Each structure stands twice: as structure tokens, then as C-alpha cells.
């Protein structure tokens, strides 16, 4: 499994030779100026909710790559209106098998509206299980007790968790999430530093995880790692 960071909450994950792209917000992100959006591969684009900082590049990448867009029903309807017809609508609680593995949509405690102000349905997180590894992509969410269900019935090898606070959970709640709820020691941080509201002390965040025997990885934008 290969993971590439494109800034904010956007990651490319390569599983079994398929390219998944989560929450594309790249060309509008000042910190991601070094990324060539037109060079990003995608067989699937997974969109957690409708906010601009998760969907801004989704239409253009979907048009270029003809990737299947996985999202909730309301966002699926919005994509159809943008001329993107290769969508796979899902909703919270639903699980579906794809050629790379399965996706289960889980609750995210947040809000969701689309860039034109239309209703974005419920925000979601994704649990991806594959023959390679299992991971949880939390999307934008508060710490919520429902996360206990995610860790109780499957092994989560690693998790993408928001750590920027203000709009989502911050570092301390992300530690509770991985320690007590999803039982996962390996966290990749997201949703921090992009805007002034969510600037964090990165070394302090890493240290806080280490004290609890957990690993927080903060990737450089453009960096690729293997899992
Ligand atoms: Ni959001
Ligand atoms: Mn956000």
C-alpha cells in the first residue's frame, strides 16, 4: 500500500494497483502549490462531505480520470448536476465491495453543505478493508463515541485522523480515538495548518502521541510512504 499526501485532508492511497483519492482540495490550497493536480492518478475518488476544502478539485479530477466517485446520496446528486455521471452513492452504515477491497461508510460528527450552498447530506468517514491492510479515514469529525464500533469488530492497521482542532477534533481527542476507541497505534494526521484557524505545533503533537506509545506521522505535501 502506498500513500501520497496532497495537503490538507487529501491523500492518494494505492491498494492492489488501484488508485484511491480522498477529499481532493489541492489547487486552492496555498500550501500545495507544488502539486500538479493534472498528474494525479485516480480510479476512485472518495468524498467525505461537501465542504469546499474536501471537494474543490473533485469535479476536474473526476472528468480527467473518469474515476468512480464514492460519496453520499446528496453529493452524488450534486456531482450528476456537474456532469459527473460515474458516481457510486452510499450512505452511513453502508458497506460495499470494490475491486480493491471494501468501503464502509461510518458516522462523522460534523456538518456538510456543497459549494453552491445546497444540502450536502450527512458527513461520513470511511473504513477500507483490503487483502493488504485496513484503515480508517475519519473525514472531518469530532471525537464521537460511535468510533468505538469501528475498532471493536475489525483490526484497524492505521488511521487518517484530523488533528487541527477548531473545526474537527484536535490532537488530544485524536489520541483518545486511537487509544480507547479504534485501538490503533499508527495515525497519519490531517486537517491541520492549511488555514490560520487550524495551525498546530507539529512537534508537540508528535510528542503527545509518543508519550501514549502511539505514532503520529505528519507527511510533507507531495511525500509518498509505503505501509
Ligand atoms: Ni468540513
Ligand atoms: Mn474541512
mmCIF file of N, CA and C in Angstrom, residues 18-106:
data_model
loop_
_atom_site.group_PDB
_atom_site.id
_atom_site.type_symbol
_atom_site.label_atom_id
_atom_site.label_comp_id
_atom_site.label_asym_id
_atom_site.label_seq_id
_atom_site.Cartn_x
_atom_site.Cartn_y
_atom_site.Cartn_z
ATOM 1 N N UNK A 18 -4.840 -0.234 -7.534
ATOM 2 C CA UNK A 18 -5.906 0.752 -7.768
ATOM 3 C C UNK A 18 -5.572 2.031 -6.997
ATOM 4 N N UNK A 19 -5.884 3.166 -7.624
ATOM 5 C CA UNK A 19 -5.578 4.451 -7.002
ATOM 6 C C UNK A 19 -6.833 5.069 -6.412
ATOM 7 N N UNK A 20 -6.832 5.213 -5.086
ATOM 8 C CA UNK A 20 -7.927 5.893 -4.387
ATOM 9 C C UNK A 20 -7.454 7.308 -4.040
ATOM 10 N N UNK A 21 -8.344 8.261 -4.205
ATOM 11 C CA UNK A 21 -8.014 9.641 -3.849
ATOM 12 C C UNK A 21 -9.086 10.153 -2.888
ATOM 13 N N UNK A 22 -8.639 10.633 -1.726
ATOM 14 C CA UNK A 22 -9.579 11.103 -0.706
ATOM 15 C C UNK A 22 -9.620 12.630 -0.672
ATOM 16 N N UNK A 23 -10.808 13.175 -0.658
ATOM 17 C CA UNK A 23 -11.080 14.601 -0.391
ATOM 18 C C UNK A 23 -10.137 15.575 -1.113
ATOM 19 N N UNK A 24 -10.222 15.598 -2.455
ATOM 20 C CA UNK A 24 -9.276 16.447 -3.200
ATOM 21 C C UNK A 24 -9.505 17.947 -3.035
ATOM 22 N N UNK A 25 -8.550 18.589 -2.399
ATOM 23 C CA UNK A 25 -8.510 20.044 -2.225
ATOM 24 C C UNK A 25 -7.040 20.410 -2.395
ATOM 25 N N UNK A 26 -6.662 20.741 -3.609
ATOM 26 C CA UNK A 26 -5.241 20.872 -3.928
ATOM 27 C C UNK A 26 -4.938 22.218 -4.593
ATOM 28 N N UNK A 27 -5.616 22.491 -5.712
ATOM 29 C CA UNK A 27 -5.261 23.700 -6.473
ATOM 30 C C UNK A 27 -5.664 24.983 -5.735
ATOM 31 N N UNK A 28 -6.554 24.865 -4.759
ATOM 32 C CA UNK A 28 -6.980 26.026 -3.975
ATOM 33 C C UNK A 28 -6.220 26.114 -2.650
ATOM 34 N N UNK A 29 -5.332 25.171 -2.412
ATOM 35 C CA UNK A 29 -4.572 25.121 -1.161
ATOM 36 C C UNK A 29 -3.206 25.775 -1.370
ATOM 37 N N UNK A 30 -3.005 26.912 -0.709
ATOM 38 C CA UNK A 30 -1.742 27.663 -0.832
ATOM 39 C C UNK A 30 -0.531 26.782 -0.526
ATOM 40 N N UNK A 31 -0.698 25.849 0.411
ATOM 41 C CA UNK A 31 0.432 25.020 0.836
ATOM 42 C C UNK A 31 0.750 23.913 -0.170
ATOM 43 N N UNK A 32 -0.166 23.681 -1.123
ATOM 44 C CA UNK A 32 0.013 22.564 -2.065
ATOM 45 C C UNK A 32 0.351 23.050 -3.473
ATOM 46 N N UNK A 33 0.921 24.246 -3.541
ATOM 47 C CA UNK A 33 1.242 24.837 -4.852
ATOM 48 C C UNK A 33 2.194 23.968 -5.675
ATOM 49 N N UNK A 34 3.008 23.165 -4.991
ATOM 50 C CA UNK A 34 3.984 22.325 -5.690
ATOM 51 C C UNK A 34 3.387 21.080 -6.320
ATOM 52 N N UNK A 35 2.106 20.837 -6.092
ATOM 53 C CA UNK A 35 1.475 19.618 -6.618
ATOM 54 C C UNK A 35 0.845 19.907 -7.980
ATOM 55 N N UNK A 36 1.145 19.060 -8.946
ATOM 56 C CA UNK A 36 0.499 19.152 -10.258
ATOM 57 C C UNK A 36 -0.781 18.315 -10.227
ATOM 58 N N UNK A 37 -1.909 18.997 -10.103
ATOM 59 C CA UNK A 37 -3.199 18.303 -9.970
ATOM 60 C C UNK A 37 -3.462 17.397 -11.170
ATOM 61 N N UNK A 38 -2.974 17.841 -12.340
ATOM 62 C CA UNK A 38 -3.250 17.074 -13.568
ATOM 63 C C UNK A 38 -2.430 15.798 -13.688
ATOM 64 N N UNK A 39 -1.519 15.592 -12.748
ATOM 65 C CA UNK A 39 -0.686 14.385 -12.802
ATOM 66 C C UNK A 39 -1.154 13.330 -11.792
ATOM 67 N N UNK A 40 -2.217 13.636 -11.052
ATOM 68 C CA UNK A 40 -2.685 12.707 -10.012
ATOM 69 C C UNK A 40 -3.552 11.611 -10.633
ATOM 70 N N UNK A 41 -3.194 10.369 -10.321
ATOM 71 C CA UNK A 41 -3.978 9.233 -10.812
ATOM 72 C C UNK A 41 -5.162 8.980 -9.887
ATOM 73 N N UNK A 42 -6.267 8.579 -10.461
ATOM 74 C CA UNK A 42 -7.408 8.196 -9.625
ATOM 75 C C UNK A 42 -8.292 7.197 -10.360
ATOM 76 N N UNK A 43 -8.508 6.054 -9.721
ATOM 77 C CA UNK A 43 -9.541 5.118 -10.179
ATOM 78 C C UNK A 43 -10.824 5.336 -9.377
ATOM 79 N N UNK A 44 -10.637 5.801 -8.155
ATOM 80 C CA UNK A 44 -11.773 6.109 -7.265
ATOM 81 C C UNK A 44 -11.477 7.426 -6.543
ATOM 82 N N UNK A 45 -12.496 8.256 -6.408
ATOM 83 C CA UNK A 45 -12.387 9.456 -5.579
ATOM 84 C C UNK A 45 -13.410 9.311 -4.461
ATOM 85 N N UNK A 46 -12.938 9.341 -3.217
ATOM 86 C CA UNK A 46 -13.854 9.217 -2.078
ATOM 87 C C UNK A 46 -14.005 10.594 -1.441
ATOM 88 N N UNK A 47 -15.247 11.034 -1.308
ATOM 89 C CA UNK A 47 -15.523 12.374 -0.780
ATOM 90 C C UNK A 47 -16.298 12.221 0.530
ATOM 91 N N UNK A 48 -15.721 12.721 1.612
ATOM 92 C CA UNK A 48 -16.310 12.505 2.943
ATOM 93 C C UNK A 48 -17.511 13.401 3.211
ATOM 94 N N UNK A 49 -17.458 14.634 2.681
ATOM 95 C CA UNK A 49 -18.577 15.578 2.845
ATOM 96 C C UNK A 49 -18.406 16.707 1.847
ATOM 97 N N UNK A 50 -19.378 17.620 1.839
ATOM 98 C CA UNK A 50 -19.462 18.581 0.745
ATOM 99 C C UNK A 50 -18.648 19.850 0.879
ATOM 100 N N UNK A 51 -18.008 20.061 2.010
ATOM 101 C CA UNK A 51 -17.294 21.324 2.201
ATOM 102 C C UNK A 51 -16.184 21.498 1.168
ATOM 103 N N UNK A 52 -16.028 22.769 0.789
ATOM 104 C CA UNK A 52 -15.078 23.168 -0.255
ATOM 105 C C UNK A 52 -13.673 22.581 -0.052
ATOM 106 N N UNK A 53 -13.226 22.565 1.186
ATOM 107 C CA UNK A 53 -11.855 22.098 1.449
ATOM 108 C C UNK A 53 -11.723 20.580 1.373
ATOM 109 N N UNK A 54 -12.780 19.904 0.811
ATOM 110 C CA UNK A 54 -12.724 18.451 0.631
ATOM 111 C C UNK A 54 -13.159 18.034 -0.765
ATOM 112 N N UNK A 55 -13.674 19.013 -1.519
ATOM 113 C CA UNK A 55 -14.317 18.649 -2.784
ATOM 114 C C UNK A 55 -13.851 19.535 -3.948
ATOM 115 N N UNK A 56 -13.060 20.582 -3.646
ATOM 116 C CA UNK A 56 -12.792 21.633 -4.639
ATOM 117 C C UNK A 56 -12.245 21.118 -5.974
ATOM 118 N N UNK A 57 -11.380 20.109 -5.939
ATOM 119 C CA UNK A 57 -10.794 19.596 -7.188
ATOM 120 C C UNK A 57 -11.457 18.310 -7.679
ATOM 121 N N UNK A 58 -12.516 17.886 -7.015
ATOM 122 C CA UNK A 58 -13.090 16.575 -7.332
ATOM 123 C C UNK A 58 -13.682 16.517 -8.739
ATOM 124 N N UNK A 59 -14.388 17.576 -9.137
ATOM 125 C CA UNK A 59 -15.047 17.550 -10.453
ATOM 126 C C UNK A 59 -13.998 17.483 -11.562
ATOM 127 N N UNK A 60 -12.963 18.331 -11.486
ATOM 128 C CA UNK A 60 -11.968 18.348 -12.569
ATOM 129 C C UNK A 60 -11.182 17.037 -12.627
ATOM 130 N N UNK A 61 -10.838 16.481 -11.464
ATOM 131 C CA UNK A 61 -10.085 15.214 -11.472
ATOM 132 C C UNK A 61 -10.977 14.068 -11.958
ATOM 133 N N UNK A 62 -12.244 14.085 -11.546
ATOM 134 C CA UNK A 62 -13.170 13.043 -11.999
ATOM 135 C C UNK A 62 -13.359 13.099 -13.519
ATOM 136 N N UNK A 63 -13.445 14.317 -14.048
ATOM 137 C CA UNK A 63 -13.622 14.470 -15.503
ATOM 138 C C UNK A 63 -12.397 13.959 -16.252
ATOM 139 N N UNK A 64 -11.219 14.295 -15.757
ATOM 140 C CA UNK A 64 -9.977 13.903 -16.439
ATOM 141 C C UNK A 64 -9.724 12.407 -16.350
ATOM 142 N N UNK A 65 -9.982 11.819 -15.180
ATOM 143 C CA UNK A 65 -9.606 10.418 -14.951
ATOM 144 C C UNK A 65 -10.753 9.432 -15.181
ATOM 145 N N UNK A 66 -11.977 9.940 -15.215
ATOM 146 C CA UNK A 66 -13.177 9.103 -15.226
ATOM 147 C C UNK A 66 -13.238 8.161 -14.017
ATOM 148 N N UNK A 67 -12.635 8.592 -12.920
ATOM 149 C CA UNK A 67 -12.674 7.812 -11.676
ATOM 150 C C UNK A 67 -14.110 7.680 -11.179
ATOM 151 N N UNK A 68 -14.356 6.603 -10.458
ATOM 152 C CA UNK A 68 -15.660 6.423 -9.806
ATOM 153 C C UNK A 68 -15.662 7.256 -8.526
ATOM 154 N N UNK A 69 -16.649 8.130 -8.393
ATOM 155 C CA UNK A 69 -16.721 8.975 -7.194
ATOM 156 C C UNK A 69 -17.633 8.302 -6.168
ATOM 157 N N UNK A 70 -17.061 8.002 -5.010
ATOM 158 C CA UNK A 70 -17.815 7.386 -3.911
ATOM 159 C C UNK A 70 -18.146 8.480 -2.899
ATOM 160 N N UNK A 71 -19.440 8.652 -2.638
ATOM 161 C CA UNK A 71 -19.873 9.734 -1.743
ATOM 162 C C UNK A 71 -21.305 9.451 -1.299
ATOM 163 N N UNK A 72 -21.851 10.315 -0.472
ATOM 164 C CA UNK A 72 -23.231 10.088 -0.028
ATOM 165 C C UNK A 72 -24.229 10.455 -1.144
ATOM 166 N N UNK A 73 -25.475 10.172 -0.904
ATOM 167 C CA UNK A 73 -26.500 10.357 -1.934
ATOM 168 C C UNK A 73 -26.594 11.804 -2.419
ATOM 169 N N UNK A 74 -26.613 12.732 -1.470
ATOM 170 C CA UNK A 74 -26.804 14.145 -1.825
ATOM 171 C C UNK A 74 -25.624 14.672 -2.644
ATOM 172 N N UNK A 75 -24.431 14.245 -2.297
ATOM 173 C CA UNK A 75 -23.246 14.694 -3.052
ATOM 174 C C UNK A 75 -23.228 14.024 -4.421
ATOM 175 N N UNK A 76 -23.680 12.787 -4.490
ATOM 176 C CA UNK A 76 -23.845 12.075 -5.771
ATOM 177 C C UNK A 76 -24.774 12.871 -6.700
ATOM 178 N N UNK A 77 -25.894 13.345 -6.166
ATOM 179 C CA UNK A 77 -26.840 14.133 -6.979
ATOM 180 C C UNK A 77 -26.158 15.416 -7.463
ATOM 181 N N UNK A 78 -25.378 16.051 -6.588
ATOM 182 C CA UNK A 78 -24.645 17.278 -6.952
ATOM 183 C C UNK A 78 -23.632 16.998 -8.062
ATOM 184 N N UNK A 79 -22.902 15.890 -7.941
ATOM 185 C CA UNK A 79 -21.924 15.535 -8.985
ATOM 186 C C UNK A 79 -22.615 15.318 -10.331
ATOM 187 N N UNK A 80 -23.763 14.661 -10.285
ATOM 188 C CA UNK A 80 -24.513 14.424 -11.535
ATOM 189 C C UNK A 80 -24.836 15.765 -12.209
ATOM 190 N N UNK A 81 -25.196 16.751 -11.386
ATOM 191 C CA UNK A 81 -25.515 18.079 -11.928
ATOM 192 C C UNK A 81 -24.282 18.763 -12.509
ATOM 193 N N UNK A 82 -23.100 18.374 -12.038
ATOM 194 C CA UNK A 82 -21.851 18.944 -12.579
ATOM 195 C C UNK A 82 -21.376 18.166 -13.812
ATOM 196 N N UNK A 83 -22.172 17.175 -14.231
ATOM 197 C CA UNK A 83 -21.806 16.397 -15.408
ATOM 198 C C UNK A 83 -20.947 15.181 -15.100
ATOM 199 N N UNK A 84 -20.800 14.863 -13.810
ATOM 200 C CA UNK A 84 -20.039 13.666 -13.420
ATOM 201 C C UNK A 84 -21.047 12.532 -13.199
ATOM 202 N N UNK A 85 -21.028 11.563 -14.092
ATOM 203 C CA UNK A 85 -22.037 10.503 -14.002
ATOM 204 C C UNK A 85 -21.474 9.198 -13.444
ATOM 205 N N UNK A 86 -20.147 9.117 -13.351
ATOM 206 C CA UNK A 86 -19.517 7.885 -12.880
ATOM 207 C C UNK A 86 -19.408 7.904 -11.355
ATOM 208 N N UNK A 87 -20.560 7.908 -10.697
ATOM 209 C CA UNK A 87 -20.576 8.013 -9.247
ATOM 210 C C UNK A 87 -21.117 6.736 -8.611
ATOM 211 N N UNK A 88 -20.732 6.510 -7.377
ATOM 212 C CA UNK A 88 -21.286 5.390 -6.615
ATOM 213 C C UNK A 88 -21.830 5.927 -5.295
ATOM 214 N N UNK A 89 -23.147 6.152 -5.216
ATOM 215 C CA UNK A 89 -23.709 6.707 -3.984
ATOM 216 C C UNK A 89 -23.751 5.674 -2.862
ATOM 217 N N UNK A 90 -23.419 6.144 -1.667
ATOM 218 C CA UNK A 90 -23.514 5.287 -0.476
ATOM 219 C C UNK A 90 -24.106 6.143 0.635
ATOM 220 N N UNK A 91 -24.236 5.568 1.817
ATOM 221 C CA UNK A 91 -24.609 6.389 2.967
ATOM 222 C C UNK A 91 -24.164 5.711 4.250
ATOM 223 N N UNK A 92 -24.250 6.430 5.331
ATOM 224 C CA UNK A 92 -23.703 5.972 6.611
ATOM 225 C C UNK A 92 -24.222 4.589 6.977
ATOM 226 N N UNK A 93 -23.307 3.711 7.358
ATOM 227 C CA UNK A 93 -23.680 2.346 7.726
ATOM 228 C C UNK A 93 -23.539 1.372 6.585
ATOM 229 N N UNK A 94 -23.461 1.883 5.370
ATOM 230 C CA UNK A 94 -23.403 1.026 4.190
ATOM 231 C C UNK A 94 -21.988 0.558 3.892
ATOM 232 N N UNK A 95 -21.894 -0.692 3.440
ATOM 233 C CA UNK A 95 -20.600 -1.270 3.070
ATOM 234 C C UNK A 95 -20.732 -1.838 1.665
ATOM 235 N N UNK A 96 -19.686 -1.707 0.886
ATOM 236 C CA UNK A 96 -19.725 -2.212 -0.487
ATOM 237 C C UNK A 96 -18.357 -2.752 -0.860
ATOM 238 N N UNK A 97 -18.369 -3.865 -1.601
ATOM 239 C CA UNK A 97 -17.118 -4.454 -2.077
ATOM 240 C C UNK A 97 -16.748 -3.830 -3.421
ATOM 241 N N UNK A 98 -15.529 -3.386 -3.538
ATOM 242 C CA UNK A 98 -14.995 -2.892 -4.820
ATOM 243 C C UNK A 98 -13.815 -3.776 -5.215
ATOM 244 N N UNK A 99 -13.180 -3.473 -6.343
ATOM 245 C CA UNK A 99 -12.099 -4.374 -6.790
ATOM 246 C C UNK A 99 -10.804 -4.224 -5.986
ATOM 247 N N UNK A 100 -10.702 -3.186 -5.149
ATOM 248 C CA UNK A 100 -9.513 -3.009 -4.313
ATOM 249 C C UNK A 100 -9.731 -3.498 -2.888
ATOM 250 N N UNK A 101 -10.995 -3.713 -2.514
ATOM 251 C CA UNK A 101 -11.361 -4.047 -1.136
ATOM 252 C C UNK A 101 -12.724 -3.451 -0.847
ATOM 253 N N UNK A 102 -13.097 -3.433 0.431
ATOM 254 C CA UNK A 102 -14.428 -2.922 0.755
ATOM 255 C C UNK A 102 -14.346 -1.526 1.384
ATOM 256 N N UNK A 103 -15.444 -0.801 1.213
ATOM 257 C CA UNK A 103 -15.591 0.516 1.841
ATOM 258 C C UNK A 103 -16.822 0.464 2.721
ATOM 259 N N UNK A 104 -16.669 0.838 3.979
ATOM 260 C CA UNK A 104 -17.833 1.012 4.853
ATOM 261 C C UNK A 104 -17.902 2.476 5.251
ATOM 262 N N UNK A 105 -19.071 3.053 5.089
ATOM 263 C CA UNK A 105 -19.263 4.459 5.450
ATOM 264 C C UNK A 105 -19.665 4.540 6.917
ATOM 265 N N UNK A 106 -18.946 5.336 7.658
ATOM 266 C CA UNK A 106 -19.215 5.443 9.090
ATOM 267 C C UNK A 106 -19.532 6.892 9.455
#
